[in-house]
Short mmCIF file of C-alpha atoms in Angstrom, two decimals:
data_model
loop_
_atom_site.label_atom_id
_atom_site.label_comp_id
_atom_site.label_asym_id
_atom_site.label_seq_id
_atom_site.Cartn_x
_atom_site.Cartn_y
_atom_site.Cartn_z
CA MET A 1 14.38 8.59 -25.48
CA ASP A 2 14.42 12.30 -24.62
CA THR A 3 11.77 14.32 -22.83
CA TYR A 4 11.37 18.07 -23.27
CA ARG A 5 9.12 19.93 -20.86
CA LEU A 6 7.85 23.50 -21.17
CA ILE A 7 6.27 25.19 -18.15
CA SER A 8 4.72 28.66 -18.42
CA ASN A 9 3.26 31.14 -15.94
CA GLU A 10 0.27 31.60 -18.27
CA ALA A 11 -1.86 29.33 -20.46
CA LEU A 12 -0.27 28.97 -23.89
CA SER A 13 -1.78 29.14 -27.37
CA TYR A 14 1.27 28.65 -29.63
CA ILE A 15 4.53 26.65 -29.39
CA GLU A 16 7.12 26.46 -32.16
CA ILE A 17 10.24 24.33 -31.79
CA LYS A 18 12.93 24.05 -34.44
CA MET A 19 14.39 20.65 -33.63
CA SER A 20 17.00 20.62 -36.40
CA PRO A 21 17.83 22.70 -39.50
CA THR A 22 15.33 20.61 -41.50
CA LEU A 23 12.80 19.66 -38.81
CA TYR A 24 10.41 21.82 -36.84
CA ALA A 25 7.04 21.45 -35.12
CA ILE A 26 4.28 23.95 -34.34
CA LEU A 27 1.50 23.44 -31.81
CA TYR A 28 -1.25 26.04 -31.84
CA LYS A 29 -4.75 26.44 -30.48
CA GLY A 30 -7.39 27.79 -32.81
CA HIS A 31 -9.69 26.99 -35.71
CA TYR A 32 -8.94 24.62 -38.57
CA LYS A 33 -11.49 24.18 -41.32
CA VAL A 34 -11.86 21.04 -43.42
CA GLY A 35 -14.58 21.50 -46.01
CA SER A 36 -17.62 22.71 -44.12
CA THR A 37 -16.37 21.41 -40.77
CA ASP A 38 -14.63 23.82 -38.44
CA TYR A 39 -12.37 22.19 -35.83
CA TYR A 40 -11.42 24.19 -32.75
CA GLY A 41 -8.67 22.91 -30.52
CA TRP A 42 -4.95 22.17 -30.54
CA HIS A 43 -3.43 21.38 -33.93
CA MET A 44 0.09 20.25 -34.80
CA VAL A 45 2.07 21.09 -37.91
CA SER A 46 5.33 19.20 -38.38
CA LYS A 47 7.74 19.65 -41.28
CA LYS A 48 10.80 17.74 -42.37
CA GLY A 49 12.42 19.00 -45.55
CA ASN A 50 9.64 19.48 -48.11
CA ILE A 51 7.15 17.26 -46.24
CA THR A 52 4.51 18.99 -44.08
CA ILE A 53 2.01 17.07 -41.97
CA THR A 54 -0.93 18.62 -40.12
CA ASN A 55 -2.67 16.77 -37.29
CA ILE A 56 -6.05 18.25 -36.32
CA ASP A 57 -7.46 18.64 -32.79
CA ILE A 58 -4.86 16.33 -31.27
CA PHE A 59 -6.18 16.62 -27.70
CA SER A 60 -9.84 16.01 -28.56
CA HIS A 61 -10.02 12.76 -26.56
CA SER A 62 -7.32 13.19 -23.90
CA ASN A 63 -4.41 15.37 -22.87
CA LYS A 64 -2.01 12.89 -24.44
CA TYR A 65 -1.33 12.49 -28.17
CA ILE A 66 0.96 9.88 -29.76
CA THR A 67 2.13 9.97 -33.35
CA SER A 68 5.00 8.68 -35.45
CA PHE A 69 7.24 10.70 -37.73
CA ASP A 70 10.22 9.67 -39.80
CA GLY A 71 10.61 6.38 -37.91
CA SER A 72 10.32 7.93 -34.45
CA MET A 73 7.57 7.83 -31.84
CA ILE A 74 6.50 11.24 -30.53
CA THR A 75 4.27 11.70 -27.45
CA ILE A 76 2.84 15.12 -26.65
CA MET A 77 1.15 15.83 -23.32
CA LYS A 78 -0.41 18.87 -21.67
CA ASN A 79 -2.16 19.61 -18.40
CA ASP A 80 -5.71 20.92 -18.09
CA GLU A 81 -4.51 24.48 -17.47
CA GLU A 82 -2.49 24.36 -20.72
CA ASP A 83 0.58 25.88 -19.10
CA ASP A 84 2.62 22.66 -18.86
CA PHE A 85 3.61 20.71 -22.01
CA SER A 86 5.87 17.69 -22.48
CA ILE A 87 7.25 16.20 -25.69
CA ILE A 88 8.70 12.69 -25.46
CA ILE A 89 10.72 11.54 -28.47
CA ASN A 90 11.87 7.98 -29.02
CA GLY A 91 13.70 7.00 -32.20
CA PRO A 92 16.33 8.26 -34.64
CA ILE A 93 15.10 11.88 -34.41
CA VAL A 94 16.56 11.96 -30.89
CA GLN A 95 20.11 11.96 -32.27
CA GLN A 96 19.26 14.59 -34.88
CA ILE A 97 18.04 16.93 -32.16
CA ARG A 98 21.02 16.22 -29.93
CA ALA A 99 23.38 16.97 -32.83
CA GLN A 100 22.57 20.66 -32.60
CA ASN A 101 23.48 22.50 -29.43
CA ILE A 102 20.99 25.33 -29.75
CA VAL A 103 17.24 24.79 -30.20
CA PRO A 104 15.12 27.86 -31.13
CA LEU A 105 11.78 28.23 -29.36
CA VAL A 106 8.82 30.57 -29.91
CA VAL A 107 5.83 30.61 -27.54
CA LYS A 108 2.68 32.73 -27.22
CA ASP A 109 0.23 32.86 -24.35
CA VAL A 110 -3.52 33.29 -24.62
CA ALA A 111 -3.18 37.05 -24.11
CA GLY A 112 -1.02 37.30 -27.23
CA ASN A 113 2.30 37.86 -25.46
CA GLU A 114 5.15 36.34 -27.46
CA LEU A 115 8.56 35.08 -26.37
CA GLU A 116 11.27 34.10 -28.81
CA THR A 117 14.22 32.37 -27.21
CA GLU A 118 16.51 29.36 -27.46
CA PHE A 119 17.88 26.73 -25.14
CA ASP A 120 21.22 25.00 -24.99
CA LEU A 121 20.90 21.21 -25.17
CA SER A 122 24.28 20.70 -23.57
CA ASP A 123 22.77 22.15 -20.39
CA LEU A 124 19.55 20.17 -20.68
CA LEU A 125 20.57 16.65 -21.59
CA LEU A 126 20.50 14.43 -18.56
CA LYS A 127 23.04 11.86 -17.58
CA GLU A 128 21.21 8.59 -17.02
CA GLU A 129 22.44 6.07 -14.46
CA GLU A 130 21.19 2.86 -12.96
CA GLY A 131 20.27 3.19 -9.31
CA PHE A 132 19.71 0.61 -6.61
CA LEU A 133 17.13 0.67 -3.83
CA ILE A 134 18.66 -0.75 -0.65
CA PHE A 135 16.60 -1.77 2.38
CA LYS A 136 17.19 0.64 5.25
CA ASP A 137 14.78 -0.05 8.10
CA TYR A 138 11.30 -0.99 9.29
CA ILE A 139 9.00 1.84 10.33
CA ILE A 140 6.35 1.13 12.97
CA GLY A 141 3.50 3.45 11.98
CA ASP A 142 0.11 4.17 13.49
CA ASP A 143 -1.68 1.76 11.18
CA GLY A 144 0.92 -0.86 10.30
CA ILE A 145 4.54 -1.66 9.50
CA TYR A 146 6.37 -0.04 6.59
CA LEU A 147 9.55 -0.75 4.64
CA GLU A 148 12.00 2.09 4.11
CA TYR A 149 14.55 1.99 1.28
CA GLU A 150 17.32 4.35 0.25
CA LEU A 151 18.74 5.08 -3.20
CA ASN A 152 22.33 4.14 -4.00
CA ASN A 153 24.25 4.99 -7.17
CA SER A 154 26.27 2.54 -9.24
CA ASN A 155 29.27 3.06 -6.92
CA GLY A 156 27.24 2.01 -3.88
CA ASP A 157 27.07 5.54 -2.45
CA LYS A 158 23.85 6.83 -0.92
CA VAL A 159 22.02 9.42 -3.02
CA ASP A 160 20.37 12.26 -1.08
CA ILE A 161 16.86 12.60 -2.50
CA ASP A 162 16.21 15.94 -0.78
CA ASP A 163 17.49 17.63 -3.93
CA ALA A 164 15.44 15.48 -6.33
CA ILE A 165 13.19 17.38 -8.72
CA GLU A 166 10.70 14.53 -8.85
CA ILE A 167 10.35 10.87 -7.89
CA LYS A 168 7.92 8.70 -9.79
CA ARG A 169 7.24 5.02 -9.99
CA LYS A 170 5.20 2.50 -11.93
CA ILE A 171 4.35 -1.15 -11.59
CA LYS A 172 6.68 -3.12 -13.83
CA GLY A 173 4.88 -3.80 -17.09
CA SER A 174 2.57 -0.81 -16.70
CA ASP A 175 2.70 2.44 -18.69
CA TYR A 176 1.39 4.64 -15.87
CA PHE A 177 3.73 6.51 -13.53
CA GLU A 178 2.66 8.05 -10.24
CA ASP A 179 4.46 10.73 -8.25
CA VAL A 180 5.81 9.73 -4.84
CA ASP A 181 7.84 11.47 -2.14
CA ASN A 182 10.03 8.65 -0.85
CA PHE A 183 10.78 4.94 -0.90
CA ILE A 184 8.47 3.92 1.95
CA LEU A 185 5.86 1.21 1.34
CA PRO A 186 3.59 -0.93 3.51
CA ILE A 187 5.04 -4.30 4.39
CA GLU A 188 2.08 -5.97 2.62
CA GLU A 189 3.38 -4.73 -0.76
CA ASN A 190 4.18 -7.67 -3.05
CA ARG A 191 4.61 -6.07 -6.49
CA GLU A 192 7.64 -5.09 -8.55
CA PHE A 193 8.24 -1.39 -9.22
CA ILE A 194 10.38 0.78 -11.46
CA TYR A 195 11.42 4.11 -9.91
CA ILE A 196 12.71 7.14 -11.78
CA VAL A 197 14.44 9.81 -9.70
CA LEU A 198 15.14 13.07 -11.51
CA PHE A 199 17.80 15.56 -10.46
CA ASP A 200 19.05 18.67 -12.20
CA LYS A 201 21.81 16.90 -14.16
CA ILE A 202 21.18 13.19 -13.69
CA GLN A 203 18.36 10.70 -13.70
CA TYR A 204 18.40 7.38 -11.82
CA THR A 205 16.29 4.36 -12.74
CA ALA A 206 15.93 1.60 -10.16
CA GLU A 207 13.92 -1.59 -9.95
CA VAL A 208 12.81 -3.25 -6.74
CA SER A 209 10.50 -6.13 -5.83
CA PHE A 210 8.70 -6.90 -2.58
CA ASN A 211 7.71 -10.20 -0.97
CA GLY A 212 4.66 -9.05 0.98
CA VAL A 213 3.41 -10.90 4.04
CA ASN A 214 2.03 -14.39 4.65
CA LEU A 215 -1.58 -14.32 5.84
CA LEU A 216 -2.41 -16.75 8.65
CA GLU A 217 -5.60 -18.03 10.27
CA ILE A 218 -5.76 -17.92 14.06
CA GLN A 219 -8.34 -19.83 16.08
CA LYS A 220 -9.65 -19.66 19.62
CA THR A 221 -8.82 -22.94 21.38
CA GLY A 222 -11.72 -22.74 23.85
CA LYS A 223 -9.37 -22.59 26.82
CA ILE A 224 -9.37 -19.77 29.36
CA LYS A 225 -6.48 -18.80 31.62
CA THR A 226 -6.39 -16.61 34.68
CA PHE A 227 -3.51 -14.18 35.19
CA GLN A 228 -3.37 -11.48 37.84
CA ASP A 229 -7.13 -11.85 38.46
CA LYS A 230 -7.97 -11.37 34.77
CA LEU A 231 -9.38 -13.92 32.35
CA TYR A 232 -7.80 -14.55 28.94
CA TYR A 233 -8.93 -16.56 25.92
CA GLU A 234 -6.28 -18.76 24.36
CA TYR A 235 -5.60 -18.50 20.60
CA ALA A 236 -3.40 -20.75 18.45
CA ILE A 237 -2.08 -20.87 14.89
CA SER A 238 -1.89 -24.37 13.49
CA ASN A 239 1.68 -25.69 13.08
CA PHE A 240 3.24 -22.52 14.54
CA ASN A 241 5.24 -22.24 17.72
CA LEU A 242 5.00 -18.55 18.60
CA ALA A 243 7.42 -18.61 21.52
CA GLY A 244 10.17 -16.05 21.08
CA ILE A 245 8.46 -13.80 18.52
CA THR A 246 7.82 -10.07 18.78
CA LEU A 247 4.14 -9.42 18.06
CA TYR A 248 3.00 -6.04 16.74
CA GLU A 249 -0.63 -5.12 17.42
CA PHE A 250 -2.59 -2.42 15.52
CA GLY A 251 -6.16 -1.43 16.26
CA GLU A 252 -7.96 0.75 18.78
CA SER A 253 -4.66 0.65 20.65
CA ASN A 254 -1.20 -0.27 19.37
CA ASN A 255 1.12 -2.50 21.35
CA ILE A 256 4.27 -4.59 21.03
CA TYR A 257 4.44 -7.93 22.86
CA ASN A 258 7.36 -10.29 23.47
CA ILE A 259 5.77 -13.74 23.33
CA VAL A 260 7.16 -16.46 25.60
CA THR A 261 4.52 -19.17 25.11
CA ASN A 262 3.54 -21.34 22.15
CA ASN A 263 0.08 -19.77 21.91
CA LEU A 264 -1.41 -16.30 22.42
CA TYR A 265 -3.72 -14.98 25.13
CA PHE A 266 -6.08 -11.99 24.90
CA GLU A 267 -8.40 -10.58 27.57
CA ILE A 268 -11.94 -11.89 27.26
CA ASN A 269 -13.41 -8.36 27.26
CA LYS A 270 -11.26 -7.15 24.34
CA GLU A 271 -13.40 -5.78 21.49
CA GLY A 272 -12.96 -4.57 17.91
CA PRO A 273 -10.86 -5.42 14.82
CA PHE A 274 -7.09 -5.76 15.26
CA SER A 275 -4.20 -6.56 12.91
CA TYR A 276 -1.11 -8.47 14.08
CA TYR A 277 2.34 -8.86 12.51
CA PHE A 278 5.40 -10.90 13.43
CA ASN A 279 8.64 -11.96 11.80
CA GLN A 280 9.86 -15.53 11.98
CA ASN A 281 12.89 -16.86 10.09
CA ASN A 282 13.09 -13.63 8.02
CA ASN A 283 9.49 -14.01 6.83
CA TRP A 284 6.70 -11.62 7.80
CA TYR A 285 3.31 -12.96 8.85
CA LYS A 286 0.00 -11.25 9.47
CA PHE A 287 -3.31 -12.32 10.99
CA LEU A 288 -6.55 -10.53 11.86
CA ILE A 289 -8.84 -10.90 14.86
CA ASN A 290 -12.22 -9.24 15.26
CA PHE A 291 -12.79 -9.49 19.00
CA GLU A 292 -16.38 -9.72 20.23
CA ASN A 293 -17.48 -9.46 23.83
CA GLU A 294 -18.99 -12.93 24.25
CA PRO A 295 -20.72 -14.09 27.43
CA LEU A 296 -18.35 -16.09 29.59
CA PRO A 297 -19.38 -19.75 29.75
CA ALA A 298 -21.01 -20.48 33.12
CA PRO A 299 -20.30 -23.69 35.02
CA SER A 300 -22.95 -26.38 34.52
CA LEU A 301 -23.51 -29.91 35.74
CA LYS A 302 -21.89 -32.68 33.75
CA ASN A 303 -23.15 -35.57 35.86
CA ALA A 304 -24.27 -36.45 39.40
CA ILE A 305 -24.55 -39.73 41.31
CA PHE A 306 -25.93 -40.75 44.67
CA ILE A 307 -23.65 -42.71 46.93
CA GLU A 308 -25.38 -45.05 49.37
CA GLU A 309 -23.97 -45.15 52.89
CA GLN A 310 -25.10 -46.96 56.02
CA ASN A 311 -27.44 -44.31 57.36
CA SER A 312 -27.44 -41.73 54.56
CA ARG A 313 -26.93 -40.90 50.94
CA ARG A 314 -24.34 -38.54 49.54
CA VAL A 315 -24.47 -36.86 46.11
CA SER A 316 -21.33 -36.56 44.00
CA PHE A 317 -21.30 -34.25 40.93
CA GLU A 318 -18.90 -33.15 38.19
CA ILE A 319 -18.81 -29.68 36.61
CA LEU A 320 -18.81 -29.42 32.80
CA SER A 321 -15.59 -27.82 31.51
CA THR A 322 -15.87 -24.11 30.65
CA GLY A 323 -12.33 -23.78 29.31
CA HIS A 324 -11.02 -22.34 32.58
CA ASP A 325 -7.88 -23.74 34.09
CA ASP A 326 -9.70 -24.23 37.40
CA VAL A 327 -13.31 -24.11 38.52
CA PHE A 328 -13.92 -23.98 42.28
CA VAL A 329 -17.44 -24.56 43.63
CA ASN A 330 -18.20 -23.03 47.01
CA LYS A 331 -21.94 -23.36 46.88
CA ALA A 332 -24.21 -26.18 45.63
CA THR A 333 -27.98 -26.53 45.75
CA LEU A 334 -29.60 -29.96 45.43
CA ASN A 335 -33.18 -30.10 44.21
CA ILE A 336 -35.08 -33.42 44.24
CA PHE A 337 -38.25 -33.71 42.15
CA ASN A 338 -41.00 -36.24 41.89
CA GLN A 339 -41.17 -37.66 38.41
CA GLY A 340 -43.24 -35.39 36.18
CA SER A 341 -43.16 -32.48 38.59
CA THR A 342 -41.39 -29.16 38.09
CA THR A 343 -41.48 -28.26 41.77
CA PRO A 344 -38.82 -29.74 44.05
CA PHE A 345 -40.08 -31.42 47.18
CA ILE A 346 -36.61 -31.38 48.75
CA THR A 347 -34.09 -28.52 48.43
CA LYS A 348 -30.74 -28.61 50.16
CA THR A 349 -27.96 -25.99 49.89
CA ILE A 350 -24.40 -26.56 51.05
CA GLU A 351 -21.74 -23.83 51.17
CA GLY A 352 -18.08 -23.59 52.01
CA ASN A 353 -17.15 -27.21 52.61
CA LEU A 354 -17.16 -28.71 49.13
CA VAL A 355 -14.21 -30.75 47.90
CA LYS A 356 -12.85 -30.08 44.41
#
């Protein structure tokens, strides 16, 4: 398969290429009448020997036209400005064109200016080589983690892409290529790509596949810990011991944490959506938390009993768990009601001498 590309400073109206002594093609923009119908657009006339074929208004539906001729597939493309044309040829005609060194070319722009020239195929034909994309490093960005790859040639030497004319890629199995600037992708990528890197004299084709990340569910355990006078909710991932990992946090603020405990702890007043990544056993994992500022559970009474003594009664009570490591009570108020009444007839408050 060979690709020929013609780029002009002005919009074109006529292109004539003599591909071999017996084969030439003309693209022109204008009118073509069939019976009483007048077609205006781009038309193609191709001739091989004594056979002439005319294709009318080839770009009527899109800027890409595909046809077959003499056992070969020919794809013609143009841009909207009509100053950039590509002809892709796949089939036996490729060798016929390559067999001649000099290819005559005639072009006209919309103003009627004409250029008659020729180009030397020996200077244009690209050497094609298989390339290899080798993992280079992880990039910690502002919004996530990225994979960076570098291009190596078949000898294992790094290829400097600063001199590349273009880099394009497509999903394997797709027909659509997109232009890219580098080999950097988000760590979530899990597809297989084909890259084509074009230089002045050589073109590399490389395939690479990505594993993506494993998405995890994280749950709040209901426990609360105190550290340096701050309260933290405890979070856990089922069947995961997180001790020893490096945790990357992305959200309103970005942070990197070295985790030393099995579970994770986040301040109770943390708010907003955050993304987290970590690597364990050469596999990347990701989980999401949307923090909401929830009211902190207040201590409440679990049960209370009166203890009869010789000359008095004492009340003993237990505080319902709030998830805190410790709850200390330094003030308690006892209200005693008559049955059916909402107004206490005895109120007693004790401070400072309660036993945990």
